[in-house]
PDB file of C-alpha atoms in Angstrom:
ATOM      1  CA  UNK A 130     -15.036  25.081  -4.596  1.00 46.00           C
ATOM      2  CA  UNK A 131     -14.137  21.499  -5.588  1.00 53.00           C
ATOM      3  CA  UNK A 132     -16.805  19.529  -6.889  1.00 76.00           C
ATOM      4  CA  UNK A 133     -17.537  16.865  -4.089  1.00 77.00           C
ATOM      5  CA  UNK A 134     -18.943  14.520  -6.300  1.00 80.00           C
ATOM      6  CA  UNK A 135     -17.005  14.598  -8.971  1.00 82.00           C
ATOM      7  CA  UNK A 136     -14.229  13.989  -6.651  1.00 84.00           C
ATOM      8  CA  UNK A 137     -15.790  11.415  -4.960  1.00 83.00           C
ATOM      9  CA  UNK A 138     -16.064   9.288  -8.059  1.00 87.00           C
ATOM     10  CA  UNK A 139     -12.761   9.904  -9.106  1.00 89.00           C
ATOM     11  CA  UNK A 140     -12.238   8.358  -5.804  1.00 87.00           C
ATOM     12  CA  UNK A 141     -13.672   5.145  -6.175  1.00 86.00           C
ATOM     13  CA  UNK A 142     -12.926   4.634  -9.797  1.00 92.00           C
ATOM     14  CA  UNK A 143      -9.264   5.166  -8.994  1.00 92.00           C
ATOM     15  CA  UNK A 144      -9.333   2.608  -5.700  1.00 88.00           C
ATOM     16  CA  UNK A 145     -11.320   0.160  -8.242  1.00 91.00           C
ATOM     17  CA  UNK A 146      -8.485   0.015 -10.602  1.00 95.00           C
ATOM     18  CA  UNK A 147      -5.922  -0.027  -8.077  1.00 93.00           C
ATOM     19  CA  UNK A 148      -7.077  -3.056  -6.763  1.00 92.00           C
ATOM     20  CA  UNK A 149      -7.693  -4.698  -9.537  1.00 96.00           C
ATOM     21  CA  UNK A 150      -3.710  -4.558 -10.784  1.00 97.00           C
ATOM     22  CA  UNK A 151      -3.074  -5.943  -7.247  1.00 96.00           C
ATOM     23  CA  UNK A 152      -5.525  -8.652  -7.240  1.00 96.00           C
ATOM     24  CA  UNK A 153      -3.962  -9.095 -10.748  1.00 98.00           C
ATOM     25  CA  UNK A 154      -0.265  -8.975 -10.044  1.00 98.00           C
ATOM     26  CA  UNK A 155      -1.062 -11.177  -7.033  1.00 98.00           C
ATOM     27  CA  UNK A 156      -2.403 -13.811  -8.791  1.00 98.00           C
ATOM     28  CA  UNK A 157       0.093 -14.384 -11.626  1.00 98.00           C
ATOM     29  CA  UNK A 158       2.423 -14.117  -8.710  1.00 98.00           C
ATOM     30  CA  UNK A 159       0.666 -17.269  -6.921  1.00 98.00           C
ATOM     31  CA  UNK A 160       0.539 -18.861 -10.106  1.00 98.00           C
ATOM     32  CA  UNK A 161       4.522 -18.738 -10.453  1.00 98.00           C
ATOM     33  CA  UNK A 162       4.681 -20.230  -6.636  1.00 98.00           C
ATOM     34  CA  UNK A 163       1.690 -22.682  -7.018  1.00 97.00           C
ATOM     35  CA  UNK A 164       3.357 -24.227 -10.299  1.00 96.00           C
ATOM     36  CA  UNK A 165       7.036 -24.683  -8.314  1.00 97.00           C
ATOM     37  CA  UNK A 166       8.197 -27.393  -6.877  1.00 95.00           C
ATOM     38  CA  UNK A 167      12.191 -26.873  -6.956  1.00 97.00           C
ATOM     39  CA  UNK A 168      11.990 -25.656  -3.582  1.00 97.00           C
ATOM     40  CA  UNK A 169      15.080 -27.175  -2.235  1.00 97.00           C
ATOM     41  CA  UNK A 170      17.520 -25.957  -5.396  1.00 97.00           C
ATOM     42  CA  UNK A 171      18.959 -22.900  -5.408  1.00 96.00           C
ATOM     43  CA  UNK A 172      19.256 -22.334  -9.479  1.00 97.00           C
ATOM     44  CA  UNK A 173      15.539 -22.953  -9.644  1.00 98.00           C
ATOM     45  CA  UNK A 174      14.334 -20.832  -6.876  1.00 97.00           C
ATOM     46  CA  UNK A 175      16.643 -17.811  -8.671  1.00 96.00           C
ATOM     47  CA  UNK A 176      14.753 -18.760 -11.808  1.00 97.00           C
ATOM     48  CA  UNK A 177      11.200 -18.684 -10.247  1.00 98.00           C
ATOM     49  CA  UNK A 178      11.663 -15.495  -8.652  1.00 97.00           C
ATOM     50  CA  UNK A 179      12.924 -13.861 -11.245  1.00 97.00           C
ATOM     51  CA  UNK A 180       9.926 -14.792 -13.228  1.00 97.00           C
ATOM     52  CA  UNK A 181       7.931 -12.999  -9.961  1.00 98.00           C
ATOM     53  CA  UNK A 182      10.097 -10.027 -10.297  1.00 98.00           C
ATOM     54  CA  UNK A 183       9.372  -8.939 -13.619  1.00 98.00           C
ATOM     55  CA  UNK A 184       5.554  -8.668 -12.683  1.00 98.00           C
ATOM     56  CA  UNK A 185       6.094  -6.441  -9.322  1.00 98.00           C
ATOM     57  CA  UNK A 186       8.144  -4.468 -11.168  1.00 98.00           C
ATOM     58  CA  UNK A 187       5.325  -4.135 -13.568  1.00 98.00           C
ATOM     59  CA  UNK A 188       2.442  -3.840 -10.705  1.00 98.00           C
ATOM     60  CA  UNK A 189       4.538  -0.983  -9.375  1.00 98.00           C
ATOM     61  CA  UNK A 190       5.032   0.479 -11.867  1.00 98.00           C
ATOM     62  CA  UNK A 191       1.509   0.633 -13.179  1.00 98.00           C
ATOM     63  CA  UNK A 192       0.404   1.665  -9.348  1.00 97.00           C
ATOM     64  CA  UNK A 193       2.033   4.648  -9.659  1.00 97.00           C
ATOM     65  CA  UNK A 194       1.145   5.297 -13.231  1.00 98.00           C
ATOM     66  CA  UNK A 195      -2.577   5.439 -11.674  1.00 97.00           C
ATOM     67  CA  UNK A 196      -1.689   7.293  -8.491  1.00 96.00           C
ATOM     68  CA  UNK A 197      -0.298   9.996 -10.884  1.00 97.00           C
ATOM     69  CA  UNK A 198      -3.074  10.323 -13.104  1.00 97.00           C
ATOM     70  CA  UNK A 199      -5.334   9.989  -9.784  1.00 95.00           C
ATOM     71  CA  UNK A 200      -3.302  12.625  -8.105  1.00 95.00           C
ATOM     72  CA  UNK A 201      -3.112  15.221 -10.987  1.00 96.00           C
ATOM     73  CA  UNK A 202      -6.708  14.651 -11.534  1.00 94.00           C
ATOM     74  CA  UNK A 203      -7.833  15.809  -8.021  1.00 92.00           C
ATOM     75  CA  UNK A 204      -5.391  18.141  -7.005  1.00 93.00           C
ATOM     76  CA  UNK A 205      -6.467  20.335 -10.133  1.00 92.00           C
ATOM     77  CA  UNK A 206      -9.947  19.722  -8.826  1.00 88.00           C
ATOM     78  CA  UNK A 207      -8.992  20.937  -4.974  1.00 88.00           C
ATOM     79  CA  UNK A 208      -6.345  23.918  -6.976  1.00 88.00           C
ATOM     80  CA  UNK A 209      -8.874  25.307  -8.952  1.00 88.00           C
ATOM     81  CA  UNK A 210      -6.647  24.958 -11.928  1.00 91.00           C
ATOM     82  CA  UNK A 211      -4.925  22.595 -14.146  1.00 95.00           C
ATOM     83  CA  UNK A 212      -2.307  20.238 -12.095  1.00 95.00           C
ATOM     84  CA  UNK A 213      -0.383  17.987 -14.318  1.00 96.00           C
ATOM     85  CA  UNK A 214       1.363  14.602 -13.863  1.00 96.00           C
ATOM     86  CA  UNK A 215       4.976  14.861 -12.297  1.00 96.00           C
ATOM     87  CA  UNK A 216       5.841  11.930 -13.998  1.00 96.00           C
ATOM     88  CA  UNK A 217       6.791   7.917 -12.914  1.00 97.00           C
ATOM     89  CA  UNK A 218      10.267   7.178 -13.284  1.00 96.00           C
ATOM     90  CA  UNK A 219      11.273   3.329 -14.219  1.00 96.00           C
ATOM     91  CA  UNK A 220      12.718   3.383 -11.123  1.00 95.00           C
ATOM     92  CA  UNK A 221       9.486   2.912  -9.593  1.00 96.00           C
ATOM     93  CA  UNK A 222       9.615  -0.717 -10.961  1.00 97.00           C
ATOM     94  CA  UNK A 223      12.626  -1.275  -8.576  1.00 97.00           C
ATOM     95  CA  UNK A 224      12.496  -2.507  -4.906  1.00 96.00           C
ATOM     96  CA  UNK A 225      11.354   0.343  -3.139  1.00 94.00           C
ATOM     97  CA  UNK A 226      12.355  -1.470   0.412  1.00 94.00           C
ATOM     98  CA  UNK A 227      15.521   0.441   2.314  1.00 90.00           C
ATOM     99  CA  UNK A 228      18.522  -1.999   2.600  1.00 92.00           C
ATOM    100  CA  UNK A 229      17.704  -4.632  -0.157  1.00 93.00           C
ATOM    101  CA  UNK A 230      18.890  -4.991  -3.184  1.00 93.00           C
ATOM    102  CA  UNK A 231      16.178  -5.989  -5.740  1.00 95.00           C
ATOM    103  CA  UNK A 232      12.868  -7.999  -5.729  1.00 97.00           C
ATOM    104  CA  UNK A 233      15.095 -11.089  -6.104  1.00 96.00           C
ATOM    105  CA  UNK A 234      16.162 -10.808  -2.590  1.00 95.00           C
ATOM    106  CA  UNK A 235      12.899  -9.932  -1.285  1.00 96.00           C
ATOM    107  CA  UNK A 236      11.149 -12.704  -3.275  1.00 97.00           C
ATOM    108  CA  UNK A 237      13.509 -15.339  -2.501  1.00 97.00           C
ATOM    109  CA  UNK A 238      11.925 -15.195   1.207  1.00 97.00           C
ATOM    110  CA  UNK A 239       8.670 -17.089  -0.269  1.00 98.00           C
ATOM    111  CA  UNK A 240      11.289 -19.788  -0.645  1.00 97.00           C
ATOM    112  CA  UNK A 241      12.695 -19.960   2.703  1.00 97.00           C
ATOM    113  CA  UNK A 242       8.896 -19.666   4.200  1.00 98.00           C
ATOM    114  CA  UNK A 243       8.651 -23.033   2.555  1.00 98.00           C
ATOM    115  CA  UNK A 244      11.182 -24.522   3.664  1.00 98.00           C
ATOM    116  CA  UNK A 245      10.783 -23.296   7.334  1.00 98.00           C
ATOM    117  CA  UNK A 246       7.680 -24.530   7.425  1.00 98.00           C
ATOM    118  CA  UNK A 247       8.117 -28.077   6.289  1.00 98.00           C
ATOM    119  CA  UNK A 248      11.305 -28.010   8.985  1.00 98.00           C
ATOM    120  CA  UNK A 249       8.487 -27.073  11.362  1.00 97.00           C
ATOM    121  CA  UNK A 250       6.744 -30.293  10.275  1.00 97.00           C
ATOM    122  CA  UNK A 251       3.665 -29.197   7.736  1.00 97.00           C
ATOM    123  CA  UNK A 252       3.033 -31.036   4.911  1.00 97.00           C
ATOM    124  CA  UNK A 253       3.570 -29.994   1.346  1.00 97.00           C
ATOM    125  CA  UNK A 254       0.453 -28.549   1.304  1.00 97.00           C
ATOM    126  CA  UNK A 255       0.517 -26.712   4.322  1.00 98.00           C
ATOM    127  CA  UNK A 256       3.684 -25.174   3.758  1.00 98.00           C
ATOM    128  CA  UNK A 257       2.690 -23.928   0.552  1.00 97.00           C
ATOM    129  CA  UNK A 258      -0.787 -22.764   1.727  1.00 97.00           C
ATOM    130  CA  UNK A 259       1.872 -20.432   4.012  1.00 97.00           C
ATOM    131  CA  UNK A 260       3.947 -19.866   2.091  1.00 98.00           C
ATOM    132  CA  UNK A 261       1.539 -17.967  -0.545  1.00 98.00           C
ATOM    133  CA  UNK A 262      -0.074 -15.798   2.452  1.00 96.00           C
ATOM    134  CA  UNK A 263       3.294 -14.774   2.909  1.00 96.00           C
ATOM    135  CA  UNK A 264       3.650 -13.985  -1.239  1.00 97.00           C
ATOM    136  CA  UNK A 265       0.006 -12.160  -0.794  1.00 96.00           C
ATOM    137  CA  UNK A 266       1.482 -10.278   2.211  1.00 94.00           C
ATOM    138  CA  UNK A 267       4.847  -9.006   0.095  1.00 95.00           C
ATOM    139  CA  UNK A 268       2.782  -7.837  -3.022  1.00 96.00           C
ATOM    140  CA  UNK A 269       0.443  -5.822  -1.264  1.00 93.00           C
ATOM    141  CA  UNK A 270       3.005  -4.329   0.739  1.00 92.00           C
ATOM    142  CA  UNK A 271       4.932  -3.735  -2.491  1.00 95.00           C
ATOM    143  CA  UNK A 272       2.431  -2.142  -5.116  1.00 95.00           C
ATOM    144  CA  UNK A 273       1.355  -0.502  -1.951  1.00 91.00           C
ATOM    145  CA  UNK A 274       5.163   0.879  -1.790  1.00 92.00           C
ATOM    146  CA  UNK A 275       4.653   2.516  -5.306  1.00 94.00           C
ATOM    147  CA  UNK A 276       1.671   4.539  -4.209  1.00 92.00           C
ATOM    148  CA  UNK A 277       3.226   6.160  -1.163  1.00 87.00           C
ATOM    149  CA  UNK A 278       6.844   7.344  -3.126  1.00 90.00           C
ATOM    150  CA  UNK A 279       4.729   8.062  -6.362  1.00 93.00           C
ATOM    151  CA  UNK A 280       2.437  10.175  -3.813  1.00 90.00           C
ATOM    152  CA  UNK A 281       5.160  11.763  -2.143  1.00 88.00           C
ATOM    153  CA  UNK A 282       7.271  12.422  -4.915  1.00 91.00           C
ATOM    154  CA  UNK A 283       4.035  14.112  -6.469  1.00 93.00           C
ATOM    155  CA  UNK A 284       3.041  16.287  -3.850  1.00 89.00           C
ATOM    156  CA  UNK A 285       7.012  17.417  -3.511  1.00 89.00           C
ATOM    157  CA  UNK A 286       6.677  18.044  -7.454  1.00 92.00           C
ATOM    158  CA  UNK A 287       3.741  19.972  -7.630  1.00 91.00           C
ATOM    159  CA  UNK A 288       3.894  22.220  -4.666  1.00 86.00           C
ATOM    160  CA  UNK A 289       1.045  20.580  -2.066  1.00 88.00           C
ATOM    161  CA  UNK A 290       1.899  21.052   1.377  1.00 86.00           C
ATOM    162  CA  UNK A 291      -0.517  19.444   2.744  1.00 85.00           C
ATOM    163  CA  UNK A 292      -2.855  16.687   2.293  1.00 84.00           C
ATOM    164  CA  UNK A 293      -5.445  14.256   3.758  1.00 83.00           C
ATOM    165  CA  UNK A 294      -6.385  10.418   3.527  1.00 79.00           C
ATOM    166  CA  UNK A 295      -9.479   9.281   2.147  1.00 81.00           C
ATOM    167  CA  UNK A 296     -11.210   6.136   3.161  1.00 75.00           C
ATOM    168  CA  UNK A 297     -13.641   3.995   0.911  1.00 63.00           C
ATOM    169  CA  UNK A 298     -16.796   2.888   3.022  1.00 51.00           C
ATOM    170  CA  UNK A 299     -16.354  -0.463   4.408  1.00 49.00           C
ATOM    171  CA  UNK A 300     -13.444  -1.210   2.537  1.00 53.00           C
ATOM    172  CA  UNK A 301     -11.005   1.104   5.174  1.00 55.00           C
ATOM    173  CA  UNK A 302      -9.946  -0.805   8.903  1.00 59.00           C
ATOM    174  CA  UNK A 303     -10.482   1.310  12.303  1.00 62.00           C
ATOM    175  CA  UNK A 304      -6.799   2.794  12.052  1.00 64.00           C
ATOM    176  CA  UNK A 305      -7.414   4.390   8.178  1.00 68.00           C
ATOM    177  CA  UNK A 306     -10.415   5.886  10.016  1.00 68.00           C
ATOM    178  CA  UNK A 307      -9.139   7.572  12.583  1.00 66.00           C
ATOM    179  CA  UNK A 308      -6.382   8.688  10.594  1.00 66.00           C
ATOM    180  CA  UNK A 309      -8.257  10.327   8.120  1.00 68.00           C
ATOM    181  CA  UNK A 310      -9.570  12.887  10.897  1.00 67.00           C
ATOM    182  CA  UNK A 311      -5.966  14.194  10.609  1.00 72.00           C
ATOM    183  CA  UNK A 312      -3.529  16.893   8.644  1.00 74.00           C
ATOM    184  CA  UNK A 313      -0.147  15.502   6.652  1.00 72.00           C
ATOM    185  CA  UNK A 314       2.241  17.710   5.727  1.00 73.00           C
ATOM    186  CA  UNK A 315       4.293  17.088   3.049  1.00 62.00           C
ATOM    187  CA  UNK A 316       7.075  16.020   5.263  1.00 59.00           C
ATOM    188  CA  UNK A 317       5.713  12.990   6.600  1.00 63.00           C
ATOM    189  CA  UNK A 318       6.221  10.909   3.365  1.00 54.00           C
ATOM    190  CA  UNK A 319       2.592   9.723   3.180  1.00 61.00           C
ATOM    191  CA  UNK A 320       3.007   6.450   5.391  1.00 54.00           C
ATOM    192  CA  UNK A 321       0.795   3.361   5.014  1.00 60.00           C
ATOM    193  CA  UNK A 322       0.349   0.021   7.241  1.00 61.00           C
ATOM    194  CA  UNK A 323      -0.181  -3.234   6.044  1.00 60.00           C
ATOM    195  CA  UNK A 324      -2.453  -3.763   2.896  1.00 64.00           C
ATOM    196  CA  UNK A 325      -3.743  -0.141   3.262  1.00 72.00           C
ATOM    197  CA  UNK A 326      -6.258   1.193   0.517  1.00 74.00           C
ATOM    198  CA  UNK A 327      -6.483   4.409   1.610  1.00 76.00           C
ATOM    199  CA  UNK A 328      -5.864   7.350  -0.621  1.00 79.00           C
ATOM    200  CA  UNK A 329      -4.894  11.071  -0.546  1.00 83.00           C
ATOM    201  CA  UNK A 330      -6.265  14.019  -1.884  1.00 85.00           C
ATOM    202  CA  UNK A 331      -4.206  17.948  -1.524  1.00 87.00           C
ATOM    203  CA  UNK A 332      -5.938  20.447   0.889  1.00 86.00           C
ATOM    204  CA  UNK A 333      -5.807  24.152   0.817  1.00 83.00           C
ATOM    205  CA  UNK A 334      -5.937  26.830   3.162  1.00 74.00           C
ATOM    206  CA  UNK A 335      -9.495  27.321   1.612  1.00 76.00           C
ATOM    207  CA  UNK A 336     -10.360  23.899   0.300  1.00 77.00           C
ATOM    208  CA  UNK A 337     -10.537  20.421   2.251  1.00 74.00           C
ATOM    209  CA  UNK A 338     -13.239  18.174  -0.073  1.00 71.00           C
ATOM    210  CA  UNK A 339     -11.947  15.210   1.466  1.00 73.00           C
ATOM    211  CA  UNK A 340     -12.938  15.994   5.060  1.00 69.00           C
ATOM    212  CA  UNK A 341     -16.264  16.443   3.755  1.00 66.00           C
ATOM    213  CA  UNK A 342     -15.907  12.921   1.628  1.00 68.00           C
ATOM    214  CA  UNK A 343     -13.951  11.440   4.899  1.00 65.00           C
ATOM    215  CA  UNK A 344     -17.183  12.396   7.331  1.00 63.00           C
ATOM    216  CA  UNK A 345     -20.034  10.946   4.745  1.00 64.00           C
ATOM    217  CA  UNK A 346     -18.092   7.534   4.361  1.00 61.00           C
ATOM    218  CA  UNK A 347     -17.120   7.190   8.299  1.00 63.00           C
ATOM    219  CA  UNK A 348     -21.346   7.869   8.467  1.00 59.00           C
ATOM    220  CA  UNK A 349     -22.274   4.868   6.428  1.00 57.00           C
ATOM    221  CA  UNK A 350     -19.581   2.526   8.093  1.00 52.00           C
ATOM    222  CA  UNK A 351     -21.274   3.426  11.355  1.00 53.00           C
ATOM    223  CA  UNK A 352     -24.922   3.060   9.772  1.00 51.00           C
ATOM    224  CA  UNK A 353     -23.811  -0.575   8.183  1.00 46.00           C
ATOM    225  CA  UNK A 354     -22.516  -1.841  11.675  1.00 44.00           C
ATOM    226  CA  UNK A 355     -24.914  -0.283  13.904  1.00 47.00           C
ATOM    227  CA  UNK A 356     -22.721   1.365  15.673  1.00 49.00           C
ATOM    228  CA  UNK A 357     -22.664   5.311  16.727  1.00 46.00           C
ATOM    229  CA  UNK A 358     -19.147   5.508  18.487  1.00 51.00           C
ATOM    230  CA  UNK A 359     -17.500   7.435  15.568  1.00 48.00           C
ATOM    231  CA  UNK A 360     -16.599   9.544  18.455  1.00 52.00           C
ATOM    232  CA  UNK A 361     -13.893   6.994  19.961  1.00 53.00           C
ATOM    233  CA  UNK A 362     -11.877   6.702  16.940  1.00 50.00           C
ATOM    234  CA  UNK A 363     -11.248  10.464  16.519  1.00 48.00           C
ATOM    235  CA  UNK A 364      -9.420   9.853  20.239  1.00 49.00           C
ATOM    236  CA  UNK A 365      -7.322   6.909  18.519  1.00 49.00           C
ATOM    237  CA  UNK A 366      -3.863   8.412  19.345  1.00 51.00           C
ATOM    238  CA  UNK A 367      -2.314   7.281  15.495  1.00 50.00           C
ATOM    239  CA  UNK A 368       1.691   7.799  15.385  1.00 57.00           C
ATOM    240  CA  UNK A 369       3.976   7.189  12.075  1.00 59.00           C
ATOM    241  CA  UNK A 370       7.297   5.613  12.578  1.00 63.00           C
ATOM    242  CA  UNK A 371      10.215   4.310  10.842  1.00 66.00           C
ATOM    243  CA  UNK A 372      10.416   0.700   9.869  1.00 68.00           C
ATOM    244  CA  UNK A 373      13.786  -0.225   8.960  1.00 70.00           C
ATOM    245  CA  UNK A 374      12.688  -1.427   5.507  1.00 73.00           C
ATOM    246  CA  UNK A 375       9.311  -0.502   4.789  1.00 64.00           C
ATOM    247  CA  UNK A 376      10.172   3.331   5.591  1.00 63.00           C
ATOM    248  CA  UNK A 377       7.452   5.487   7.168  1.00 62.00           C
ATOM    249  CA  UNK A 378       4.583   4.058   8.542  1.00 60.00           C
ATOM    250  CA  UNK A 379       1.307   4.558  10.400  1.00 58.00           C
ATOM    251  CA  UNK A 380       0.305   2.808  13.381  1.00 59.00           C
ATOM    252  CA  UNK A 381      -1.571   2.852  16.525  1.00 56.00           C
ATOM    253  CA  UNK A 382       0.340   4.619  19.464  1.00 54.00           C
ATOM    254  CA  UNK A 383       2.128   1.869  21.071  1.00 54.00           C
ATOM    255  CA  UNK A 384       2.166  -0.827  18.830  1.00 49.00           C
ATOM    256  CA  UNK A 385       5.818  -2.579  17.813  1.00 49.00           C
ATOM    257  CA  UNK A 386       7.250  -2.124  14.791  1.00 43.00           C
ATOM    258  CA  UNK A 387      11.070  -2.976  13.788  1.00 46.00           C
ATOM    259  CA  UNK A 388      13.036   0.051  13.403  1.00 42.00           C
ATOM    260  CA  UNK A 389      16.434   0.045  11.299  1.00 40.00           C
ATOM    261  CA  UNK A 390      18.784  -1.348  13.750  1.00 40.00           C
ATOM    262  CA  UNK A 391      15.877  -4.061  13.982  1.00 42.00           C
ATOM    263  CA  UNK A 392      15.638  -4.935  10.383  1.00 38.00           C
ATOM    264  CA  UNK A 393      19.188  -5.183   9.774  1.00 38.00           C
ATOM    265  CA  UNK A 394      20.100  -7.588  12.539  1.00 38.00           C
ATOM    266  CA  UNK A 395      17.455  -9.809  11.109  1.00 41.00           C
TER     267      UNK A 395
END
């Protein structure tokens, strides 16, 4: 029988550290954008964000160095035995986005967010203010990238079929919720949504600690806002589909996202 709170503090010291490397990566990011101003020249924008591509490749890569020690650590906890590391290859550091070819390309859209919004009429500072939600936006969905494939290509490595997320208290949105009432198999290729925290912990025909973790974290959200309708999110129909870049992803039933033919007409 896993220990529940041993787990659970594994947990939280593993979503602490996570989000520390992205508040971390995110700022020296910023920083790069913040101290620009060669906007409008081509040679300087390649030289700024390649500056900002050497640091996601880094926040990736250290992302899934922690997912692996994270992973290894709890699935030997669910297993009943010792569960090593698969492992992060450097290509982790690459773009992990389908159809692009490095984080120069993807970076180089902080760029042209500038300069579309200053052709929309916004000041310097406005435009800038945009264009770094828009950097803030790209990180998150990056490091958050190297979590999923270092997740999936652990669980494919060391023989877990299937698996569950876990939410942190009042950290996790309604969607994260009512997704963690649910079974992955190892198939589905672990899919996220937009700055997702969530993590994922290996279940067992026998063993399912995180259901128990899930159900005492979904209690205290409810407690903190007062609310008892736990009920209705359990009857959130959640889907995964295919975003032409971003790869698999989880979303509310019904809700648009761009699928491949999508992406690459854009």
């Amino acid at each position: 029988m896993a220990d529940v709170v041993a787990l659970t503090r594994t947990i939280d010291a593993f979503d602490s550290q996570r989000q520390a490397l992205l508040e971390r990566i995110t700022d020296l990011v910023v920083a790069d954008f913040e101290r620009f101003d060669g906007w409008y020249s081509t040679r300087l924008v390649e030289e700024v964000v390649a500056q900002v591509a050497t640091k996601i490749a880094a926040g990736q890569l250290g992302t899934a160095q922690l997912t692996d020690a994270y992973l290894a650590r709890t699935t030997s906890y669910v297993m009943g035995r010792v569960v090593t590391g698969s492992g992060v290859p450097l290509v982790m550091g690459q773009t992990l986005r389908a159809g692009v070819k490095d984080h120069v390309e993807v970076y180089g859209r902080v760029a042209a967010e500038y300069r579309y919004q200053r052709h929309l009429g916004r000041t310097d500072s406005e435009a800038l203010t945009n264009a770094m939600v828009r950097a803030r936006e790209m990180v998150g969905t990056d490091l958050g990238l190297a979590h999923q494939r270092q997740a999936s290509r652990f669980v494919k490595s060391r023989g877990v079929t299937r698996y569950r997320r876990v939410i942190r208290s009042e950290r996790s949105c309604g969607l994260c919720a009512a997704a963690s009432d649910r079974l992955y198999w190892r198939g589905d290729l672990l899919p996220i949504h937009s700055r997702c925290r969530c993590g994922v912990i290996a279940v067992t025909a026998n063993t399912d600690p995180g259901s128990q973790i899930n159900d005492e974290i979904l209690g205290e959200m409810y407690d903190a806002a007062g609310s008892t309708k736990g009920a209705d999110l359990k009857r959130v129909r959640v889907e995964v589909v295919e975003h032409g870049e971003l790869g698999p992803q989880l979303r509310v039933a019904g809700q648009h996202v761009r699928g491949p033919a999508a992406v690459a007409a854009a």
